[in-house]
Structures are given as structure tokens and as C-alpha cells.
PDB file of C-alpha atoms in Angstrom:
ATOM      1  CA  UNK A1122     -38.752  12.528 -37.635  1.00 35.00           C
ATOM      2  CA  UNK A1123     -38.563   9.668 -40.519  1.00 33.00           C
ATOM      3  CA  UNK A1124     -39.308   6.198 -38.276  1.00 31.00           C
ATOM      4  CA  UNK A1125     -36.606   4.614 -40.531  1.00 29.00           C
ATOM      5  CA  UNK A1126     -34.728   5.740 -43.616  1.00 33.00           C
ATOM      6  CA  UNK A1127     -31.702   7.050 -45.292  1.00 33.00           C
ATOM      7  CA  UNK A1128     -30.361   6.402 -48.773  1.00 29.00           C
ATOM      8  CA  UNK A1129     -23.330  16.084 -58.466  1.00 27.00           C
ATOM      9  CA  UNK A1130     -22.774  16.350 -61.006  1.00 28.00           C
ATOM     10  CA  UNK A1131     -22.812  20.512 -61.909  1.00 26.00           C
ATOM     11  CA  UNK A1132     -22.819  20.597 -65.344  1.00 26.00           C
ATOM     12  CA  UNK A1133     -26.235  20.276 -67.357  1.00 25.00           C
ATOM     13  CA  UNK A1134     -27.780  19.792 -70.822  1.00 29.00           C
ATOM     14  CA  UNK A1135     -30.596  18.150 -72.139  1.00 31.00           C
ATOM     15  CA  UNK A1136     -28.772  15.063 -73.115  1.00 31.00           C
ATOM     16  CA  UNK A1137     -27.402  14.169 -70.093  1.00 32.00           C
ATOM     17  CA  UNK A1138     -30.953  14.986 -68.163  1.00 35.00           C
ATOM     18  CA  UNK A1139     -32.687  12.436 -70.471  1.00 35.00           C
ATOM     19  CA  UNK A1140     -29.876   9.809 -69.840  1.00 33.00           C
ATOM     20  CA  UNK A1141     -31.032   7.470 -66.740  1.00 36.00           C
ATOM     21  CA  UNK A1142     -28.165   7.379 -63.977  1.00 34.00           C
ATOM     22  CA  UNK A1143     -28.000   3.890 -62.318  1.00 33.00           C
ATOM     23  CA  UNK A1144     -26.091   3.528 -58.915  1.00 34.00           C
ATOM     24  CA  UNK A1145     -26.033   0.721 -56.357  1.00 35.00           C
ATOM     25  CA  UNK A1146     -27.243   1.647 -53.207  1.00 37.00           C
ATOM     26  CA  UNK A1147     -24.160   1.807 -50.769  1.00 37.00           C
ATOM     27  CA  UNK A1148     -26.369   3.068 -48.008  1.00 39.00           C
ATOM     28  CA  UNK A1149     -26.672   0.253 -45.044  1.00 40.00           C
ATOM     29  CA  UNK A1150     -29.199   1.956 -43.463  1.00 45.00           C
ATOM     30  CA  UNK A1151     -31.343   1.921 -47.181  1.00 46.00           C
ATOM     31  CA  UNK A1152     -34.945  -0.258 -46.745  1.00 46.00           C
ATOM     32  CA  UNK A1153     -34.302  -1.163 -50.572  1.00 42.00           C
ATOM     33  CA  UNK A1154     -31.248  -2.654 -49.825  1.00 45.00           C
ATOM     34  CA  UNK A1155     -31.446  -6.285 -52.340  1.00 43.00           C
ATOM     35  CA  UNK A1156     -34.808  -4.901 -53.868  1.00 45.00           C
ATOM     36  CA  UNK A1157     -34.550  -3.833 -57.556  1.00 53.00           C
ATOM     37  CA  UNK A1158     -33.444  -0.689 -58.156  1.00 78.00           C
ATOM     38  CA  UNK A1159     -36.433   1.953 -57.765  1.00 85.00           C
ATOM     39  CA  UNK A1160     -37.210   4.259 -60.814  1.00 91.00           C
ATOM     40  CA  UNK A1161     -37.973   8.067 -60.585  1.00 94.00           C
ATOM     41  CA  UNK A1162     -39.206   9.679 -63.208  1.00 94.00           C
ATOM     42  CA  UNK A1163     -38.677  13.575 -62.771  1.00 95.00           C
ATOM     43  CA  UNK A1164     -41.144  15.778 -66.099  1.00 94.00           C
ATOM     44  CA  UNK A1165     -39.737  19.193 -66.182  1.00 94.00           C
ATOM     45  CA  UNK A1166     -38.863  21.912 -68.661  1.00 90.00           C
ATOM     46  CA  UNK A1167     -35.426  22.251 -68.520  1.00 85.00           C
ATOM     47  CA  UNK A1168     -35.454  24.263 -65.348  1.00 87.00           C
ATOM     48  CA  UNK A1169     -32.673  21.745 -63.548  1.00 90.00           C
ATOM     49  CA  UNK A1170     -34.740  19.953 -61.129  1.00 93.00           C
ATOM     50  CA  UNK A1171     -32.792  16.609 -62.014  1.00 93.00           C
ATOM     51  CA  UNK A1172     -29.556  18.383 -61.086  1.00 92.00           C
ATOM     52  CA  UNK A1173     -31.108  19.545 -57.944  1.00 91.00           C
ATOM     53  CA  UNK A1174     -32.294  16.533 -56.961  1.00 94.00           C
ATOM     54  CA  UNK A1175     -28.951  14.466 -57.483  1.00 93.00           C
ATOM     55  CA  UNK A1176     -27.175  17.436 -55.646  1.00 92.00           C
ATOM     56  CA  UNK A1177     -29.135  16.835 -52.561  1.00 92.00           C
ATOM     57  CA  UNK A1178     -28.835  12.851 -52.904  1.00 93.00           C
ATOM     58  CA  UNK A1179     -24.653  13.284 -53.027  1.00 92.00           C
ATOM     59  CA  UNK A1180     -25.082  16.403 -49.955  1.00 91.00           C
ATOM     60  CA  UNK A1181     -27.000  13.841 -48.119  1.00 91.00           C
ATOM     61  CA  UNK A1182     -24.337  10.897 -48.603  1.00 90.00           C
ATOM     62  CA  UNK A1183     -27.093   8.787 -50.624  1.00 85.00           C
ATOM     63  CA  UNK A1184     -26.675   7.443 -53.694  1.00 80.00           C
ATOM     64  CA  UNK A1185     -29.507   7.980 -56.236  1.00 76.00           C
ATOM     65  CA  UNK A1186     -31.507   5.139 -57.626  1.00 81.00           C
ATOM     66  CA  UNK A1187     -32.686   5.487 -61.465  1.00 78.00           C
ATOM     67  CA  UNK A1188     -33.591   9.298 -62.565  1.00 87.00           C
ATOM     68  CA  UNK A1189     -34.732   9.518 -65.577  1.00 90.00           C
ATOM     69  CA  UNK A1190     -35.767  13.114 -66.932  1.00 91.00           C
ATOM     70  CA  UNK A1191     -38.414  14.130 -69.332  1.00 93.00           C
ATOM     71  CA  UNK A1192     -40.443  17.140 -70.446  1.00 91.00           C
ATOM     72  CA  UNK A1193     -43.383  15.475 -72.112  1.00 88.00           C
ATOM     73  CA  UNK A1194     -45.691  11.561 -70.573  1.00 88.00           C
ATOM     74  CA  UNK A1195     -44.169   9.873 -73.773  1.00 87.00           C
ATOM     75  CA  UNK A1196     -40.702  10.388 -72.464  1.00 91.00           C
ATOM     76  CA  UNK A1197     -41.244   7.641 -69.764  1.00 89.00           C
ATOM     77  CA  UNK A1198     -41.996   4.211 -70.337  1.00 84.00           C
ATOM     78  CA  UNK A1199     -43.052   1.288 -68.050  1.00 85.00           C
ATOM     79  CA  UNK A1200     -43.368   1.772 -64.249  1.00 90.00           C
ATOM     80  CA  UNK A1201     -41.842   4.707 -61.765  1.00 93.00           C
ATOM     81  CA  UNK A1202     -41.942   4.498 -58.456  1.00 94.00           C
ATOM     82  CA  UNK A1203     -41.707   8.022 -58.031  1.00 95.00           C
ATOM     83  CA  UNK A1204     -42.791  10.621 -60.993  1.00 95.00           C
ATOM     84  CA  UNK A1205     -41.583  13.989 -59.565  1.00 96.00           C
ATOM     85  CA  UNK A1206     -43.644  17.104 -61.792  1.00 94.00           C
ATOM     86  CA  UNK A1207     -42.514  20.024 -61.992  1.00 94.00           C
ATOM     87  CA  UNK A1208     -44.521  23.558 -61.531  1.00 92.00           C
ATOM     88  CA  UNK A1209     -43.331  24.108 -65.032  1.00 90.00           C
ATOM     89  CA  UNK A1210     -44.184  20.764 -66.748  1.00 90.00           C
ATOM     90  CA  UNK A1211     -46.327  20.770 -69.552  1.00 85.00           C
ATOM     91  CA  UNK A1212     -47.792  18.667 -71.963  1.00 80.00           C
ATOM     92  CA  UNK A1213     -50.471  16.787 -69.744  1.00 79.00           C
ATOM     93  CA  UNK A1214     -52.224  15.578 -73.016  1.00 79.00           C
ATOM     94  CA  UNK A1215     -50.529  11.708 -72.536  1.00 80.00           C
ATOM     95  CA  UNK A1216     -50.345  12.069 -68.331  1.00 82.00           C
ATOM     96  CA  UNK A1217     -53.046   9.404 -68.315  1.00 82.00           C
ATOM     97  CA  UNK A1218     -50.486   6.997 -69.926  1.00 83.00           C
ATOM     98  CA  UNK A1219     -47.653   6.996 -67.028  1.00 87.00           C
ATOM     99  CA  UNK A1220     -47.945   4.694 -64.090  1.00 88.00           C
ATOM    100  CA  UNK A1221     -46.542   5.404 -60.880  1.00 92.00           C
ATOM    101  CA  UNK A1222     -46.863   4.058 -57.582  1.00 93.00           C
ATOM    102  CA  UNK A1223     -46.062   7.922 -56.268  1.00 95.00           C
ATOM    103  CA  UNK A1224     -46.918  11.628 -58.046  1.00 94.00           C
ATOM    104  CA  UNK A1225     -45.461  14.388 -56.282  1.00 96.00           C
ATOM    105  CA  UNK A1226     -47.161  17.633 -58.152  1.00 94.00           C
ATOM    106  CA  UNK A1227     -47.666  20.995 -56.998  1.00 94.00           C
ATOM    107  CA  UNK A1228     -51.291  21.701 -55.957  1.00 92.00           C
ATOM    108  CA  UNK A1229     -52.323  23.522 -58.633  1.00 88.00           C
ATOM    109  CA  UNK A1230     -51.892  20.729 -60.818  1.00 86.00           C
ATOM    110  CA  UNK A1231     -53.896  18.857 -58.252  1.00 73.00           C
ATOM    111  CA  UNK A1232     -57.011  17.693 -61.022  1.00 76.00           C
ATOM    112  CA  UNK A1233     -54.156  16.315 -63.159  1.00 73.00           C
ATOM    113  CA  UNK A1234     -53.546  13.469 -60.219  1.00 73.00           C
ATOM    114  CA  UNK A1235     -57.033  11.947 -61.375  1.00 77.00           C
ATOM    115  CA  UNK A1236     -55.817  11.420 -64.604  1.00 80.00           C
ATOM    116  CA  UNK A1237     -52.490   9.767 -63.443  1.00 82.00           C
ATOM    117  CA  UNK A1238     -52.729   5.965 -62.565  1.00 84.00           C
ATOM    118  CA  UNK A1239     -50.607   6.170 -59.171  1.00 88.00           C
ATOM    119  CA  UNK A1240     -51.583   4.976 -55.996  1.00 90.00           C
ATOM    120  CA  UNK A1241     -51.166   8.029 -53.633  1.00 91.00           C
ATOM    121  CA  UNK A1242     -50.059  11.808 -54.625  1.00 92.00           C
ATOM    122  CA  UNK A1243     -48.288  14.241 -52.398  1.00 95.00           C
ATOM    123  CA  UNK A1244     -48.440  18.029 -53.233  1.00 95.00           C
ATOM    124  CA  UNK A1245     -46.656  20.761 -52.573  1.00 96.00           C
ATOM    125  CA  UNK A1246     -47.076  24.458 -53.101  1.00 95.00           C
ATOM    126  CA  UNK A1247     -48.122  27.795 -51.366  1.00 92.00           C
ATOM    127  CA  UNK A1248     -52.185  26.276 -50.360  1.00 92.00           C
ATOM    128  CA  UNK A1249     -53.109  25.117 -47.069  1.00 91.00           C
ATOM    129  CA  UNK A1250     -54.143  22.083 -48.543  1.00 93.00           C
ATOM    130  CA  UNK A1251     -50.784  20.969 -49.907  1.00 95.00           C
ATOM    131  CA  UNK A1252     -48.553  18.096 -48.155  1.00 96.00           C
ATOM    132  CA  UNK A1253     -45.511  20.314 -48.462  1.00 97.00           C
ATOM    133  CA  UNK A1254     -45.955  24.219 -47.995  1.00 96.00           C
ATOM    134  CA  UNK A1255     -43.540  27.275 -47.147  1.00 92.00           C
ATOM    135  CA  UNK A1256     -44.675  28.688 -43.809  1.00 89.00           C
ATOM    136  CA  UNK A1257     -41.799  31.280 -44.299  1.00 89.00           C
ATOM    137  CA  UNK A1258     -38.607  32.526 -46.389  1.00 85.00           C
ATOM    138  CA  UNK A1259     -36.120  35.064 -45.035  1.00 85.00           C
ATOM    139  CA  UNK A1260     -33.133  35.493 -46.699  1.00 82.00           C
ATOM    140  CA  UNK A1261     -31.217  32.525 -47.139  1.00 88.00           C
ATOM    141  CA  UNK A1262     -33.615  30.500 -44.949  1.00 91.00           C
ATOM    142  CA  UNK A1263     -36.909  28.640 -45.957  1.00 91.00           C
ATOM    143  CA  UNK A1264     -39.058  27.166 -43.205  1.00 94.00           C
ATOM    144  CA  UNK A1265     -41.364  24.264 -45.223  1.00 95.00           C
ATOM    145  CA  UNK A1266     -44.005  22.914 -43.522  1.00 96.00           C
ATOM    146  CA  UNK A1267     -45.135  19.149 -44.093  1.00 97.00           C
ATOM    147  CA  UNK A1268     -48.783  19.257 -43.436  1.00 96.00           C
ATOM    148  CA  UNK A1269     -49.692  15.667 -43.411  1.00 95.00           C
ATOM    149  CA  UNK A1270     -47.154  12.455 -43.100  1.00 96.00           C
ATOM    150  CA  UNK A1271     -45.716  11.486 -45.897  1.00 95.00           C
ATOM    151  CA  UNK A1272     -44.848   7.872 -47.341  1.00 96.00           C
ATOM    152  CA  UNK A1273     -41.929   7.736 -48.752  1.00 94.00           C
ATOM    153  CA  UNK A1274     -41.214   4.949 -51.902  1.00 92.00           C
ATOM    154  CA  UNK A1275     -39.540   2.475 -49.634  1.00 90.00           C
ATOM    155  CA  UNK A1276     -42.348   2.755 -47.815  1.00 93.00           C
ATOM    156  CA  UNK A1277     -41.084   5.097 -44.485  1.00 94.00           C
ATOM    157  CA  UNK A1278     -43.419   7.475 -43.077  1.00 96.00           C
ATOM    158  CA  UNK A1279     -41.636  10.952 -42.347  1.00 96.00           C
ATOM    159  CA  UNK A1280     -43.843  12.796 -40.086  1.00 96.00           C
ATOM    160  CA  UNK A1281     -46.105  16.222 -39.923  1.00 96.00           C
ATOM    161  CA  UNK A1282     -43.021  18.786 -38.938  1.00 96.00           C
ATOM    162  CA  UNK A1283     -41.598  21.890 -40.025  1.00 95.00           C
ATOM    163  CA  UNK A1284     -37.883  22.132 -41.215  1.00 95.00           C
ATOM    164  CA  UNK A1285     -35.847  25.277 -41.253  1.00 94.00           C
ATOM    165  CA  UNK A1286     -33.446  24.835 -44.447  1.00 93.00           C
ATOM    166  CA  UNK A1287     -31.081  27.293 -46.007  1.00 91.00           C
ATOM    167  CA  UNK A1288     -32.446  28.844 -49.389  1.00 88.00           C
ATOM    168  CA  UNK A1289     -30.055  28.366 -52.102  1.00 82.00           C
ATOM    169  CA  UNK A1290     -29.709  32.617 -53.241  1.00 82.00           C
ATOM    170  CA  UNK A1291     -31.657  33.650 -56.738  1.00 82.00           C
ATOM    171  CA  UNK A1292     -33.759  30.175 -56.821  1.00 83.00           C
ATOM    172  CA  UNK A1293     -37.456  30.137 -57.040  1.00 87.00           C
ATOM    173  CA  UNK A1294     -39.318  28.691 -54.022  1.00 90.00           C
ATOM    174  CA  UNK A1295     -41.590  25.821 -55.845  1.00 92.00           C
ATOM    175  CA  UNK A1296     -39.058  24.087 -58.052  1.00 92.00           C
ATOM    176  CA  UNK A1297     -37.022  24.429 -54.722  1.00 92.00           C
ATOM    177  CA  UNK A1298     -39.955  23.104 -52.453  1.00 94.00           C
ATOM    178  CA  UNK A1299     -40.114  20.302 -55.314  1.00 96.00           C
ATOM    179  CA  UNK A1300     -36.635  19.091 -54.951  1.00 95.00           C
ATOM    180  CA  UNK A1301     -36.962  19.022 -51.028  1.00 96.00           C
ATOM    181  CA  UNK A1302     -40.461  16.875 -51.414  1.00 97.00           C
ATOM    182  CA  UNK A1303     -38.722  14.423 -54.320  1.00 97.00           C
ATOM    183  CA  UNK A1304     -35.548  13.876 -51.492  1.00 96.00           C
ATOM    184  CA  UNK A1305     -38.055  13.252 -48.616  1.00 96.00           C
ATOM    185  CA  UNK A1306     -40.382  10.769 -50.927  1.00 96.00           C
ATOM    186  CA  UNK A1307     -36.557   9.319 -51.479  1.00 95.00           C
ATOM    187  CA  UNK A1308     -36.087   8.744 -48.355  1.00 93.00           C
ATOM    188  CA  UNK A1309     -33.392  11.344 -47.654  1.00 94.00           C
ATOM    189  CA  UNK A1310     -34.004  12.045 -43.768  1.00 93.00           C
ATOM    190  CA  UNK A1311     -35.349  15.691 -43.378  1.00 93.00           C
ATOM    191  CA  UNK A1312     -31.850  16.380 -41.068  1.00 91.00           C
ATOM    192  CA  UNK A1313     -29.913  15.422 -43.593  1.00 92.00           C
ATOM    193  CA  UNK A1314     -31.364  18.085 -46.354  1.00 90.00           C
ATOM    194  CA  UNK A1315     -29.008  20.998 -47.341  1.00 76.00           C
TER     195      UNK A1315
END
């Protein structure tokens, strides 16, 4: 349940994924509505995740706010309100350098969040201890658990649950389980997620 909320581009290179897309929210339902547009940062390796993640915005009927890609910390500058990483990122050397009011990071990078200045992290990954986990995969379906509530940037709270989602054929689960975690924190509503 998300107690209020709501707000593709196919082809892919590396130009294009360090290029920030800018949209005005259309959503009437959006909490942002009249605020400045928000800024997510998304530090990857080239793996699509920025592709992903504007898929799901436009499958959802949202419009995105700023993405801006990157693969190393120098590649964003002033303040995200949402730096998605990657289970592939690398280059933490500079992390301590980005500011973001929200990290979402996969579990095993979990000591990196102290190095981060962000106000709250959410991670996701196979551990019990992660925010967003997969409690099971069969076939084309992925059940993902959210552990703990989860804040989303406009500041929504989308509750403990478990969602039942269909699993996209030859991806890998935790750049998958990232893109599902970077729509919730955007306040895609967990029954709109394809």
C-alpha cells in the first residue's frame, strides 16, 4: 500500500545515458507537483539500469523527473535526491563527495553508505537485512519482499508487503530488484510496476 503517490526510450549508448532527461510532471496525483524538479542520479556500468528505470516510469504512466547517469562520484555534481547504485558500480574512491538526500545500494555495498553524505539509505539484495529482498523467482515471476517501509523522495511511505511481479526473461535478479526499489523510492505505486 503507498498512503499517497503516483508520478522508453529502447535504444541505448553511453551518450545518451550521461545526457539528463527533463520532463514536467503531468501526473495530478504527483506530491511534487509546483516543487522543483527532483534529481536522480543513477552510478552504473553500462548494464542499462537508466533504460530500465525510464521503461517502468512510461509502463507506469509517470513521467520521469531528472536522470542523470554515471559510472564513476565525479560524474554527478551538486545535490540528488535520489542516487540509485548499481550492484555493478565501481569506483567508490570519490563516493564521499556526492550528496543525496536518498542512496538506494545493494547490501553488500552497505559500509559504502557511511561514506555517502545522504540522509537515509535503503538496500536491496538477497540478505535478510536488506529493505528490498527476493523471497522467490519462478519463471517469469519474482516475488520481492519489502522488509521495512520505505520513504519515498516526495516523502510517501510505501509499506512492509510483498509484490508478485513478472520477471523480464534472461535479466539478472539485482539490477532487476534495483530498478523496482529506484521506481518505488520514485514514487511509482507498487500496483502499478510491470
Amino acid at each position: 500500500k503507498v498512503k499517497y503517490g503516483g508520478r522508453s526510450s529502447s535504444s541505448w549508448d553511453q551518450t545518451a545515458a550521461r545526457r539528463p532527461v527533463y520532463f514536467a510532471s503531468k501526473a495530478a496525483n504527483c506530491p511534487c507537483k509546483g516543487v522543483r524538479e527532483m534529481r536522480i542520479g543513477i552510478w552504473e556500468r553500462n548494464e542499462g539500469l537508466r533504460e530500465v528505470i525510464l521503461e517502468g516510469l512510461r509502463a507506469a504512466g509517470a513521467e520521469p523527473p531528472v536522470l542523470e547517469a554515471g559510472a564513476h562520484p565525479a560524474d554527478f555534481s551538486g545535490e540528488l535526491d535520489l542516487l540509485v547504485i548499481s550492484p555493478e558500480a565501481v569506483g567508490w574512491a570519490g563516493a564521499g563527495q556526492i550528496h543525496a538526500g536518498t542512496v538506494l545500494l545493494s547490501g553488500a555495498a552497505g559500509p559504502l553508505a557511511r561514506a555517502l553524505r545522504t540522509e537515509r539509505a535503503v538496500s536491496y539484495g538477497t540478505s535478510a537485512r536488506d529493505t528490498l529482498t527476493l523471497s522467490s523467482l519462478e519463471g517469469d515471476q519474482i516475488c520481492v519482499a519489502i522488509q521495512r517501509d520505505i520513504v519515498t523522495v516526495s516523502g510517501a511511505v510505501v509499506e512492509r508487503q510483498e509484490l508478485v511481479l513478472p520477471f523480464p526473461p534472461g535479466r539478472s535478479p539485482l539490477p532487476w530488484l534495483c530498478a523496482v526499489g529506484a521506481l518505488l523510492l520514485m514514487d511509482v505505486p507498487p500496483e502499478r510496476l510491470e
